[in-house]
Amino acid sequence: MLICKIDQLADQVKMNEKMRKAIDFLIKTDLKKLPVGRTDIDGEEVYAKVFEYETIPWEDVKFEAHEKYIDLQYVISGKEAMGYIDTRKLKKTDEYNPQKDVVHGTPTPAKDVSWTILAEDELAVCYPIDAHAPKGIVEASEKIKKIIIKIAV
């Protein structure tokens, strides 16, 4: 998992056409005006989903992993704690759902989880090897607006 500011992203990840489209969309779009829901960028290859939610206690966050897509998770407003662990250390709590491209699980061992804080204008790039758990409270529950760009691998 990579965590950085948006202006550092192009220097941090391997650029291909799909990643470039995702970054261009982030840079050229007024993200604060985007409505909640899906926005197509390049069909099923690159698309965005905007979410608004309240952060929750760390112990209540769910770990998830994907096989078909890279998640580029960008915080538009607010801040949240996000957990990370290698998917090989994720004990599955459900079967992989290919329609939703997600599997949930419990980190094993929990002590191997790394936690980070994502604040406004920061992002995390979660590859298929990265199980991640967003939505965690930082200081107190707060409203988050976040965009997740799905980039087909």
Short mmCIF file of C-alpha atoms in Angstrom, two decimals:
data_model
loop_
_atom_site.label_atom_id
_atom_site.label_comp_id
_atom_site.label_asym_id
_atom_site.label_seq_id
_atom_site.Cartn_x
_atom_site.Cartn_y
_atom_site.Cartn_z
CA MET A 1 0.00 0.00 0.00
CA LEU A 2 1.24 3.44 -0.88
CA ILE A 3 0.24 6.57 1.03
CA CYS A 4 1.07 10.05 -0.24
CA LYS A 5 -0.22 13.47 -1.27
CA ILE A 6 -1.79 13.70 -4.71
CA ASP A 7 1.07 15.79 -6.11
CA GLN A 8 3.54 13.00 -5.19
CA LEU A 9 1.59 10.15 -6.80
CA ALA A 10 3.06 10.28 -10.31
CA ASP A 11 6.55 9.90 -8.83
CA GLN A 12 5.52 6.97 -6.62
CA VAL A 13 3.60 4.51 -8.82
CA LYS A 14 4.18 2.81 -12.13
CA MET A 15 2.39 4.89 -14.72
CA ASN A 16 0.30 3.16 -17.30
CA GLU A 17 -2.64 4.48 -19.30
CA LYS A 18 -5.24 3.49 -16.69
CA MET A 19 -3.32 4.98 -13.76
CA ARG A 20 -2.75 8.17 -15.74
CA LYS A 21 -6.52 8.46 -16.40
CA ALA A 22 -7.21 8.04 -12.68
CA ILE A 23 -4.67 10.71 -11.70
CA ASP A 24 -5.85 13.11 -14.41
CA PHE A 25 -9.42 12.70 -13.16
CA LEU A 26 -8.36 13.50 -9.58
CA ILE A 27 -6.35 16.55 -10.62
CA LYS A 28 -8.77 18.02 -13.17
CA THR A 29 -12.09 17.41 -11.40
CA ASP A 30 -13.70 19.57 -8.72
CA LEU A 31 -14.02 16.62 -6.34
CA LYS A 32 -15.99 18.55 -3.71
CA LYS A 33 -18.82 18.99 -6.23
CA LEU A 34 -19.02 15.31 -7.21
CA PRO A 35 -22.23 13.63 -6.07
CA VAL A 36 -22.21 10.44 -4.03
CA GLY A 37 -22.24 7.41 -6.33
CA ARG A 38 -20.46 6.14 -9.41
CA THR A 39 -18.78 8.23 -12.09
CA ASP A 40 -17.41 6.50 -15.18
CA ILE A 41 -13.95 7.49 -16.34
CA ASP A 42 -13.17 4.66 -18.79
CA GLY A 43 -15.97 2.13 -18.48
CA GLU A 44 -15.09 -0.87 -16.32
CA GLU A 45 -11.35 -0.20 -16.70
CA VAL A 46 -11.31 2.96 -14.58
CA TYR A 47 -14.24 4.37 -12.62
CA ALA A 48 -14.84 6.37 -9.47
CA LYS A 49 -17.19 5.96 -6.53
CA VAL A 50 -17.83 8.83 -4.13
CA PHE A 51 -18.79 8.00 -0.54
CA GLU A 52 -19.85 9.99 2.50
CA TYR A 53 -19.90 8.31 5.91
CA GLU A 54 -19.16 8.72 9.61
CA THR A 55 -15.95 7.19 10.90
CA ILE A 56 -16.32 4.26 13.31
CA PRO A 57 -14.24 2.70 16.13
CA TRP A 58 -11.15 0.85 14.91
CA GLU A 59 -12.38 -2.43 16.33
CA ASP A 60 -15.49 -2.19 14.10
CA VAL A 61 -13.75 -1.59 10.76
CA LYS A 62 -13.82 -4.42 8.22
CA PHE A 63 -10.77 -5.59 6.36
CA GLU A 64 -11.29 -6.13 2.65
CA ALA A 65 -9.21 -7.08 -0.36
CA HIS A 66 -9.75 -7.06 -4.11
CA GLU A 67 -8.47 -9.20 -6.97
CA LYS A 68 -9.53 -7.35 -10.14
CA TYR A 69 -8.96 -3.72 -9.17
CA ILE A 70 -6.47 -1.40 -7.53
CA ASP A 71 -8.17 1.02 -5.13
CA LEU A 72 -7.00 4.60 -5.23
CA GLN A 73 -8.67 6.03 -2.10
CA TYR A 74 -8.56 9.82 -1.88
CA VAL A 75 -9.94 11.82 1.05
CA ILE A 76 -11.87 14.84 -0.18
CA SER A 77 -12.75 16.08 3.31
CA GLY A 78 -12.27 14.85 6.86
CA LYS A 79 -9.77 12.28 8.10
CA GLU A 80 -9.85 8.60 8.89
CA ALA A 81 -7.67 5.82 10.21
CA MET A 82 -6.98 2.98 7.80
CA GLY A 83 -5.55 -0.42 8.65
CA TYR A 84 -3.32 -2.42 6.32
CA ILE A 85 -2.11 -6.02 6.28
CA ASP A 86 -0.82 -8.32 3.55
CA THR A 87 -3.70 -10.40 2.14
CA ARG A 88 -1.74 -13.57 2.94
CA LYS A 89 -2.29 -12.71 6.61
CA LEU A 90 -6.05 -12.27 6.21
CA LYS A 91 -8.26 -15.04 7.56
CA LYS A 92 -11.28 -14.93 5.25
CA THR A 93 -14.63 -14.39 6.93
CA ASP A 94 -16.52 -14.82 3.65
CA GLU A 95 -15.85 -16.14 0.17
CA TYR A 96 -14.53 -13.87 -2.58
CA ASN A 97 -17.44 -12.19 -4.40
CA PRO A 98 -16.39 -11.76 -8.06
CA GLN A 99 -19.35 -9.47 -8.88
CA LYS A 100 -18.31 -7.01 -6.14
CA ASP A 101 -14.59 -7.88 -6.36
CA VAL A 102 -14.26 -8.16 -2.60
CA VAL A 103 -13.39 -10.57 0.15
CA HIS A 104 -13.53 -9.72 3.85
CA GLY A 105 -11.40 -11.09 6.61
CA THR A 106 -9.73 -10.82 9.97
CA PRO A 107 -6.02 -9.99 10.19
CA THR A 108 -3.99 -12.89 11.56
CA PRO A 109 -2.06 -12.02 13.64
CA ALA A 110 -3.70 -8.69 14.52
CA LYS A 111 -0.38 -7.35 15.81
CA ASP A 112 0.85 -7.25 12.19
CA VAL A 113 -1.71 -4.60 11.18
CA SER A 114 -0.24 -1.21 10.30
CA TRP A 115 -2.45 1.81 10.92
CA THR A 116 -2.21 5.14 9.17
CA ILE A 117 -4.23 8.31 9.10
CA LEU A 118 -5.50 9.71 5.83
CA ALA A 119 -6.41 13.39 5.96
CA GLU A 120 -7.88 15.74 3.38
CA ASP A 121 -5.90 15.72 0.11
CA GLU A 122 -4.13 12.44 0.98
CA LEU A 123 -4.59 9.11 -0.67
CA ALA A 124 -3.80 5.45 -0.38
CA VAL A 125 -3.16 3.14 -3.31
CA CYS A 126 -4.26 -0.37 -2.36
CA TYR A 127 -3.07 -3.14 -4.65
CA PRO A 128 -4.62 -6.63 -4.70
CA ILE A 129 -1.98 -7.79 -2.18
CA ASP A 130 -3.12 -5.07 0.27
CA ALA A 131 -5.97 -5.92 2.64
CA HIS A 132 -7.23 -2.61 3.98
CA ALA A 133 -9.73 -1.36 6.55
CA PRO A 134 -10.90 2.23 6.07
CA LYS A 135 -13.40 4.28 8.09
CA GLY A 136 -11.59 4.31 11.46
CA ILE A 137 -12.05 7.14 13.95
CA VAL A 138 -8.99 9.35 14.43
CA GLU A 139 -9.98 11.55 17.41
CA ALA A 140 -13.77 11.57 17.34
CA SER A 141 -16.32 10.31 14.84
CA GLU A 142 -16.52 12.66 11.89
CA LYS A 143 -18.06 12.86 8.45
CA ILE A 144 -15.80 11.82 5.59
CA LYS A 145 -16.17 12.46 1.89
CA LYS A 146 -13.95 10.16 -0.10
CA ILE A 147 -13.53 9.06 -3.67
CA ILE A 148 -12.34 5.58 -4.54
CA ILE A 149 -11.08 5.16 -8.07
CA LYS A 150 -11.13 1.55 -9.23
CA ILE A 151 -8.35 0.72 -11.69
CA ALA A 152 -8.48 -2.66 -13.42
CA VAL A 153 -5.31 -4.72 -13.08
#
